[in-house]
Coordinates of C-alpha atoms in Angstrom, one line a residue:
X229 CA -80.5 164.0 183.8
X230 CA -79.9 163.7 180.1
X231 CA -76.4 164.3 179.0
X232 CA -75.9 166.7 176.0
X233 CA -72.6 165.0 175.0
X234 CA -72.1 161.3 174.5
X235 CA -69.9 159.5 177.0
X236 CA -66.3 158.6 175.9
X237 CA -67.1 154.9 175.3
X238 CA -70.1 155.8 173.1
X239 CA -68.1 158.3 171.2
X240 CA -65.3 155.8 170.4
X241 CA -67.7 153.1 169.4
X242 CA -69.5 155.5 167.1
X243 CA -66.2 156.6 165.6
X244 CA -65.1 153.0 165.0
X245 CA -68.3 152.0 163.4
X246 CA -68.5 155.0 161.0
X247 CA -64.8 155.0 160.1
X248 CA -63.9 151.3 159.7
X249 CA -63.4 151.8 155.9
X250 CA -61.0 154.6 156.6
X251 CA -59.0 152.4 159.0
X252 CA -58.8 149.6 156.4
X253 CA -57.5 152.1 153.9
X254 CA -55.0 153.4 156.4
X255 CA -53.8 149.8 157.1
X256 CA -53.5 149.0 153.4
X257 CA -51.5 152.2 152.9
X258 CA -49.2 151.4 155.8
X259 CA -48.5 147.9 154.4
X260 CA -47.8 149.3 150.9
X261 CA -45.5 151.9 152.4
X262 CA -43.7 149.2 154.4
X263 CA -43.1 147.1 151.3
X264 CA -41.8 150.0 149.3
X265 CA -39.4 150.9 152.1
X266 CA -38.3 147.3 152.4
X267 CA -37.6 147.2 148.6
X268 CA -35.8 150.5 148.7
X269 CA -33.7 149.4 151.6
X270 CA -32.9 146.1 149.8
X271 CA -31.7 148.0 146.7
X272 CA -29.8 150.5 148.8
X273 CA -28.1 147.7 150.7
X274 CA -26.7 146.2 147.5
X275 CA -22.9 146.6 147.7
X276 CA -21.3 146.9 144.2
X277 CA -18.1 145.5 145.8
X278 CA -19.8 142.1 145.6
X279 CA -19.1 142.0 141.8
X280 CA -16.0 144.0 142.0
X281 CA -14.0 141.0 143.3
X282 CA -11.2 140.0 140.9
X283 CA -11.6 136.4 142.0
X284 CA -14.6 136.3 139.7
X285 CA -12.3 136.9 136.8
X286 CA -9.6 134.5 137.9
X287 CA -12.1 131.8 138.6
X288 CA -13.8 132.2 135.2
X289 CA -10.4 132.2 133.3
X290 CA -9.4 129.1 135.3
X291 CA -12.7 127.4 134.4
X292 CA -12.1 128.2 130.8
X293 CA -8.6 126.6 131.0
X294 CA -10.1 123.5 132.7
X295 CA -12.6 123.1 129.8
X296 CA -9.9 123.7 127.2
X297 CA -7.9 120.9 128.7
X298 CA -11.0 118.6 128.9
X299 CA -12.0 119.4 125.3
X300 CA -8.4 118.9 124.1
X301 CA -8.1 122.1 122.1
X302 CA -4.8 122.6 120.3
X303 CA -2.5 125.4 121.5
X304 CA -3.5 127.7 118.7
X305 CA -7.2 127.2 119.1
X306 CA -6.9 127.7 122.8
X307 CA -5.1 131.0 122.2
X308 CA -8.1 132.1 120.1
X309 CA -10.5 131.3 122.9
X310 CA -8.5 133.2 125.4
X311 CA -8.3 136.3 123.1
X312 CA -12.0 136.7 122.3
X313 CA -13.1 136.0 125.9
X314 CA -10.7 138.5 127.5
X315 CA -11.3 141.2 124.9
X316 CA -15.0 140.9 125.7
X317 CA -14.2 141.3 129.4
X318 CA -12.0 144.3 128.9
X319 CA -14.3 146.1 126.5
X320 CA -17.1 145.9 129.1
X321 CA -15.1 146.8 132.2
X322 CA -13.4 149.8 130.7
X323 CA -16.7 151.7 130.9
X324 CA -16.7 154.0 133.9
X325 CA -12.8 154.2 133.7
X326 CA -12.0 157.1 131.4
X327 CA -8.3 156.3 131.7
X328 CA -8.8 153.1 129.7
X329 CA -9.3 153.1 126.0
X330 CA -11.3 150.9 123.8
X331 CA -9.6 148.4 121.6
X332 CA -12.0 149.2 118.7
X333 CA -10.0 150.7 115.9
X334 CA -6.7 149.4 117.3
X335 CA -7.1 145.7 116.6
X336 CA -8.1 144.4 113.2
X337 CA -11.8 144.9 112.2
X338 CA -13.1 145.5 115.8
X339 CA -15.8 148.2 115.6
X340 CA -17.1 150.2 118.4
X341 CA -18.6 148.1 121.2
X342 CA -22.1 149.2 122.2
X343 CA -22.2 151.6 125.2
X344 CA -23.9 150.5 128.4
X345 CA -27.5 151.8 128.8
X346 CA -28.2 154.8 131.0
X347 CA -29.6 152.5 133.7
X348 CA -28.3 152.7 137.3
X349 CA -29.1 149.0 137.8
X350 CA -26.3 148.0 135.4
X351 CA -23.3 146.7 137.4
X352 CA -20.5 147.0 134.9
X353 CA -18.4 144.4 136.6
X354 CA -21.1 141.8 136.5
X355 CA -21.8 142.7 132.9
X356 CA -18.1 142.1 132.1
X357 CA -18.2 138.6 133.7
X358 CA -21.3 137.8 131.8
X359 CA -19.8 138.9 128.5
X360 CA -16.7 136.8 129.2
X361 CA -18.7 133.7 130.1
X362 CA -21.1 134.1 127.1
X363 CA -18.2 134.3 124.7
X364 CA -16.4 131.4 126.3
X365 CA -19.5 129.1 126.2
X366 CA -19.9 129.9 122.4
X367 CA -16.2 128.9 121.7
X368 CA -15.8 125.7 123.6
X369 CA -17.4 122.2 123.2
X370 CA -18.5 121.5 126.7
X371 CA -21.3 124.1 126.8
X372 CA -23.2 122.3 129.6
X373 CA -20.2 122.4 131.9
X374 CA -19.6 126.1 131.3
X375 CA -23.4 126.8 131.8
X376 CA -23.3 124.8 135.1
X377 CA -20.3 126.9 136.3
X378 CA -22.1 130.1 135.3
X379 CA -25.3 129.1 137.0
X380 CA -23.4 128.2 140.2
X381 CA -21.5 131.5 140.2
X382 CA -24.7 133.6 139.8
X383 CA -26.5 131.6 142.5
X384 CA -23.6 132.3 144.8
X385 CA -23.8 136.1 144.1
X386 CA -27.6 136.1 144.6
X387 CA -27.2 134.4 147.9
X388 CA -24.8 137.1 148.9
X389 CA -27.3 139.9 148.1
X390 CA -27.3 140.5 144.3
X391 CA -30.8 141.8 143.5
X392 CA -32.7 140.4 140.5
X393 CA -33.1 143.7 138.8
X394 CA -29.4 144.4 139.0
X395 CA -28.7 140.9 137.7
X396 CA -31.1 141.2 134.8
X397 CA -29.9 144.6 133.7
X398 CA -26.2 143.7 134.0
X399 CA -26.4 140.4 132.2
X400 CA -28.5 141.9 129.4
X401 CA -25.7 144.4 128.7
X402 CA -23.1 141.8 129.0
X403 CA -24.8 139.7 126.4
X404 CA -24.9 142.7 124.1
X405 CA -21.1 143.0 124.3
X406 CA -20.7 139.3 123.9
X407 CA -22.9 139.3 120.8
X408 CA -20.7 142.1 119.3
X409 CA -17.5 140.2 120.0
X410 CA -18.8 136.9 118.7
X411 CA -20.0 138.5 115.5
X412 CA -16.5 140.0 115.0
X413 CA -14.9 136.6 115.8
X414 CA -16.9 134.8 113.1
X415 CA -15.1 136.9 110.4
X416 CA -11.5 135.7 111.3
X417 CA -11.5 132.8 108.8
X418 CA -11.6 130.2 111.5
X419 CA -14.7 128.5 110.3
X420 CA -13.5 128.5 106.7
X421 CA -10.2 126.8 107.6
X422 CA -12.0 123.9 109.1
X423 CA -12.6 122.7 105.6
X424 CA -9.2 123.4 104.1
X425 CA -7.0 120.5 102.8
X426 CA -5.1 118.5 105.4
X427 CA -1.3 118.5 105.5
X428 CA 0.2 116.2 102.9
X429 CA 2.8 113.8 104.3
X430 CA 5.6 112.9 101.9
X431 CA 8.9 111.0 102.0
X432 CA 10.8 114.1 101.0
X433 CA 14.0 114.3 103.0
X434 CA 14.0 116.8 105.8
X435 CA 10.2 117.2 105.7
X436 CA 8.1 116.8 108.8
X437 CA 6.4 113.5 109.4
X438 CA 4.0 112.4 112.2
X439 CA 5.8 111.1 115.3
X440 CA 5.2 108.2 117.7
X441 CA 3.4 106.9 119.6
X442 CA 0.1 108.2 118.2
X443 CA 1.3 109.5 114.8
X444 CA -1.2 112.3 115.0
X445 CA -1.7 114.3 111.8
X446 CA -0.4 117.8 111.5
X447 CA -2.3 120.3 113.6
X448 CA -3.7 123.5 112.0
X449 CA -1.6 123.7 108.9
X450 CA -3.6 126.7 107.7
X451 CA -3.5 128.8 110.9
X452 CA -1.5 131.5 109.0
X453 CA -4.8 132.3 107.3
X454 CA -6.5 133.3 110.5
X455 CA -7.1 137.1 110.7
X456 CA -4.5 138.6 113.1
X457 CA -5.2 141.1 115.8
X458 CA -2.3 143.5 115.1
X459 CA 0.0 141.9 112.5
X460 CA 0.2 143.4 109.0
X461 CA 0.7 139.8 107.7
X462 CA 1.4 136.4 109.2
X463 CA 5.0 136.7 107.9
X464 CA 5.7 140.1 109.3
X465 CA 8.2 138.8 111.8
X466 CA 9.3 135.7 110.1
X467 CA 12.6 134.4 111.7
X468 CA 15.7 133.3 109.8
X469 CA 15.4 129.9 108.1
X470 CA 16.7 126.8 109.9
X471 CA 20.0 125.3 109.1
X472 CA 20.1 123.6 105.7
X473 CA 19.0 119.9 106.0
X474 CA 21.7 117.3 105.6
X475 CA 22.3 113.7 106.7
X476 CA 26.1 114.2 106.3
X477 CA 27.7 113.5 109.7
X478 CA 30.0 116.5 109.2
X479 CA 27.2 118.9 108.4
X480 CA 25.9 121.6 110.8
X481 CA 22.4 120.1 110.7
X482 CA 23.7 116.7 111.9
X483 CA 25.6 118.4 114.7
X484 CA 22.5 120.3 115.9
X485 CA 20.5 117.0 116.0
X486 CA 23.3 115.3 117.8
X487 CA 23.3 118.1 120.3
X488 CA 19.7 117.4 121.1
X489 CA 20.5 113.7 121.3
X490 CA 23.2 114.3 123.8
X491 CA 21.3 117.0 125.8
X492 CA 18.6 114.6 127.0
X493 CA 21.2 112.6 129.0
X494 CA 23.0 115.6 130.5
X495 CA 22.0 116.8 134.0
X496 CA 19.0 114.6 133.5
X497 CA 17.1 115.2 136.8
X498 CA 17.2 119.0 136.6
X499 CA 16.4 119.1 132.9
X500 CA 13.6 116.6 133.1
X501 CA 12.0 118.8 135.9
X502 CA 12.2 121.9 133.7
X503 CA 11.0 120.0 130.6
X504 CA 8.0 118.6 132.4
X505 CA 7.1 121.9 134.0
X506 CA 6.8 123.6 130.6
X507 CA 5.6 120.6 128.6
X508 CA 2.0 122.0 128.1
X509 CA 1.2 119.3 125.6
X510 CA -2.7 119.1 125.5
X511 CA -2.7 115.4 124.5
X512 CA 0.0 113.0 125.5
X513 CA -0.4 109.4 124.4
X514 CA 0.9 106.5 126.6
X515 CA 1.3 103.0 125.5
X516 CA 1.4 99.8 127.6
X517 CA 1.6 96.9 125.2
X518 CA -1.6 97.0 123.2
X519 CA -3.2 99.4 125.6
X520 CA -3.2 103.1 124.7
X521 CA -4.3 105.9 127.1
X522 CA -4.0 109.7 127.0
X523 CA -3.0 112.4 129.5
X524 CA -4.6 115.8 129.1
X525 CA -2.5 118.9 130.0
X526 CA -2.7 122.6 130.0
X527 CA -1.6 124.4 126.7
X528 CA 1.3 126.9 126.5
X529 CA -1.2 129.8 126.3
X530 CA -3.0 128.4 129.3
X531 CA 0.2 128.4 131.3
X532 CA 0.8 132.1 130.5
X533 CA -2.8 132.9 131.4
X534 CA -2.1 131.4 134.8
X535 CA 1.0 133.6 135.1
X536 CA -1.2 136.6 134.3
X537 CA -3.5 135.6 137.2
X538 CA -0.6 135.3 139.6
X539 CA 0.9 138.6 138.6
X540 CA -2.3 140.6 138.8
X541 CA -3.1 139.2 142.2
X542 CA 0.4 140.0 143.5
X543 CA 0.2 143.5 142.1
X544 CA -3.3 144.1 143.6
X545 CA -4.9 145.0 140.3
X546 CA -8.5 146.0 140.3
X547 CA -11.1 144.5 137.9
X548 CA -10.3 146.6 134.9
X549 CA -6.5 146.4 135.5
X550 CA -6.8 142.6 135.7
X551 CA -8.9 142.5 132.5
X552 CA -6.3 144.7 130.7
X553 CA -3.5 142.3 131.5
X554 CA -5.5 139.3 130.4
X555 CA -6.5 141.0 127.2
X556 CA -3.1 142.3 126.2
X557 CA -1.4 138.9 126.9
X558 CA -4.1 137.0 125.0
X559 CA -3.6 139.3 122.0
X560 CA 0.1 138.5 122.1
X561 CA -0.7 134.8 122.2
X562 CA -3.1 135.1 119.3
X563 CA -0.7 136.9 117.0
X564 CA 2.3 135.0 118.3
X565 CA 0.7 131.7 117.2
X566 CA -0.2 133.1 113.8
X567 CA 3.4 134.2 113.3
X568 CA 4.9 131.0 114.5
X569 CA 2.5 128.7 112.6
X570 CA 3.2 130.7 109.4
X571 CA 6.9 129.8 109.8
X572 CA 6.3 126.2 110.8
X573 CA 4.3 125.3 107.7
X574 CA 6.6 127.4 105.4
X575 CA 9.6 125.3 106.5
X576 CA 7.9 121.9 107.3
X577 CA 11.1 120.9 109.0
X578 CA 11.6 117.4 110.4
X579 CA 11.6 117.0 114.2
X580 CA 14.6 115.9 116.1
X581 CA 12.9 112.6 117.1
X582 CA 12.4 111.6 113.5
X583 CA 15.9 112.6 112.4
X584 CA 17.7 111.0 115.3
X585 CA 15.8 107.7 114.8
X586 CA 16.7 107.7 111.1
X587 CA 20.3 108.9 111.3
X588 CA 21.7 108.4 114.9
X589 CA 19.8 106.0 117.1
X590 CA 16.7 104.1 116.0
X591 CA 15.7 103.4 119.6
X592 CA 16.1 107.0 121.0
X593 CA 13.1 108.7 122.6
X594 CA 12.8 112.3 123.7
X595 CA 12.0 113.2 127.3
X596 CA 8.8 114.9 126.1
X597 CA 6.4 113.6 123.6
X598 CA 6.9 115.4 120.3
X599 CA 3.9 117.7 119.4
X600 CA 2.1 117.0 116.1
X601 CA 3.3 119.9 114.0
X602 CA 6.6 120.9 112.2
X603 CA 9.8 121.9 114.0
X604 CA 10.8 125.5 113.1
X605 CA 10.2 127.8 115.0
X606 CA 9.3 126.8 118.6
X607 CA 5.8 127.8 119.5
X608 CA 6.5 127.9 123.2
X609 CA 9.5 130.2 122.6
X610 CA 7.4 132.6 120.5
X611 CA 4.4 133.0 122.7
X612 CA 6.5 132.9 126.0
X613 CA 8.7 135.8 124.7
X614 CA 5.6 137.8 123.5
X615 CA 3.9 137.3 126.9
X616 CA 7.0 138.2 128.8
X617 CA 7.4 141.5 126.8
X618 CA 3.8 142.5 127.5
X619 CA 3.9 141.5 131.2
X620 CA 7.2 143.3 131.8
X621 CA 5.7 146.4 130.4
X622 CA 2.7 146.1 132.7
X623 CA 4.5 145.0 135.9
X624 CA 8.2 145.9 135.5
X625 CA 11.6 144.3 134.7
X626 CA 12.2 142.5 138.0
X627 CA 8.7 141.2 139.0
X628 CA 9.5 138.0 140.9
X629 CA 6.8 135.4 141.2
X630 CA 6.2 131.8 142.3
X631 CA 4.7 130.0 139.4
X632 CA 2.1 127.6 140.7
X633 CA 0.2 127.2 137.4
X634 CA 1.1 123.5 137.0
X635 CA 0.2 122.5 140.6
X636 CA -3.3 121.2 139.5
X637 CA -1.4 118.9 137.1
X638 CA 0.8 117.4 139.9
X639 CA 3.9 119.5 139.2
X640 CA 5.8 121.6 141.8
X641 CA 6.0 125.4 142.0
X642 CA 8.9 127.0 140.3
X643 CA 10.1 130.6 141.2
X644 CA 11.3 133.2 138.8
X645 CA 12.9 136.6 139.3
X646 CA 11.3 138.0 136.2
X647 CA 9.0 137.2 133.3
X648 CA 12.0 137.2 131.0
X649 CA 13.6 134.5 133.1
X650 CA 10.4 132.4 132.9
X651 CA 10.2 132.8 129.1
X652 CA 13.8 131.8 128.7
X653 CA 13.3 128.7 130.8
X654 CA 10.1 127.8 128.9
X655 CA 12.1 128.1 125.7
X656 CA 15.1 126.0 126.7
X657 CA 12.8 123.3 128.2
X658 CA 12.0 122.2 124.6
X659 CA 15.7 121.5 124.0
X660 CA 15.9 119.6 127.3
X661 CA 12.8 117.7 126.3
X662 CA 14.3 116.6 123.1
X663 CA 11.7 118.1 120.8
X664 CA 13.4 121.1 119.3
X665 CA 16.8 122.1 117.8
X666 CA 18.5 125.0 119.4
X667 CA 17.9 127.4 116.5
X668 CA 14.2 126.9 116.8
X669 CA 14.4 128.3 120.3
X670 CA 16.8 131.1 119.7
X671 CA 14.9 132.3 116.6
X672 CA 11.6 131.7 118.3
X673 CA 12.5 134.0 121.3
X674 CA 13.5 136.8 118.9
X675 CA 10.4 136.3 116.9
X676 CA 8.1 136.4 119.9
X677 CA 9.9 139.5 121.3
X678 CA 9.1 141.3 118.1
X679 CA 5.4 140.2 118.2
X680 CA 5.1 141.4 121.9
X681 CA 6.8 144.7 121.1
X682 CA 4.5 145.2 118.1
X683 CA 1.4 144.5 120.2
X684 CA 2.5 147.2 122.7
X685 CA 3.3 149.6 119.9
X686 CA -0.1 149.0 118.2
X687 CA -2.5 148.6 121.1
X688 CA -2.8 151.4 123.7
X689 CA -5.1 150.7 126.6
X690 CA -4.4 153.9 128.6
X691 CA -5.2 157.5 127.7
X692 CA -2.1 158.9 129.4

């Protein structure tokens, strides 16, 4: 008997033969859908907290300090590097935080920084890190070392799940900010001062002369001509002049020099420890017979950048709060050095080492190596006071901290009850080290305090 309907096996076979193309299309569709879902999940799985880790900022600032030490930048040039890098970081990270204000229009000649694109793939924290690193690479000598650090950092983030599209969009915006900041930096007269005349050494009594053992020429005699961030002029907070020079043993100047001479041998162990902790001389020359070698150290500004890192970690600051602290202190460093260097090269005052060798003891040596620029006023006193004023405003009057900044340079931790206490010790360390008269410290602290207060009165980072 013939069957009017095909058997089940026949039916399935017929369906498979006639619909094989449909099945192929279905399989292709399923594979495509699977890939789309996988990609969507991968993007959804990206956690923005990956790049919202303040250690990325601290590591980058520390790397900048390492390269500054390696490249032997002077204190004032190092301060310039810290300022532009940290302003780039802050100006990027403030986006998305309406309580933070732009620095454009508040610091000299900085115009509005480009806004981030309306692209959800832009991670503003990653963009800020990239802006910082791009500016840093442009301002230092060891570009390959900075690039190697940058590549390693980004490889680490990608290994932890940073998607390529987020990376590309974020670094593109970071570069936009960096380009804007670098264009602004090129108008600060730094390049022009590279070709200005060198300091003229004369035999005029009381005038600064190069000091042993390296007899390095005067560093940055035209730094007063660098465009400031907030100052109306380099001389806005000029301190009182130093004591009138004299070689008369009954004169006040002789007494001040003799005080330095005597101080080095008083309470020597404690004073040497304090002097060495705050030395911050980027290039110390050592001599052994005919052999000469150098030790590279952190700069004064680098030490205060380290303190900013310690304070922001202890206070639990987020990314933008951390960037704010670094930026404000670096602005204080920048203007503090301009103010101080203006006074140094207006007075051109002889250092204690030279005066004491000529008038008291020809064989005397200071505890610290005398830096290669004039005496009055004390740069460390100025920038330490400025930094202290700014940090106190951000973190409070009695913010105790353990200063481990010099540990990488084989110096112990020192603890302070406040930023002001640290600044005062940084200042007096120059007297203990035999490289400054007391007036340079007293006047320098007052000068730096005025700079710090002026920065806070001029630059407002919060809307409230």
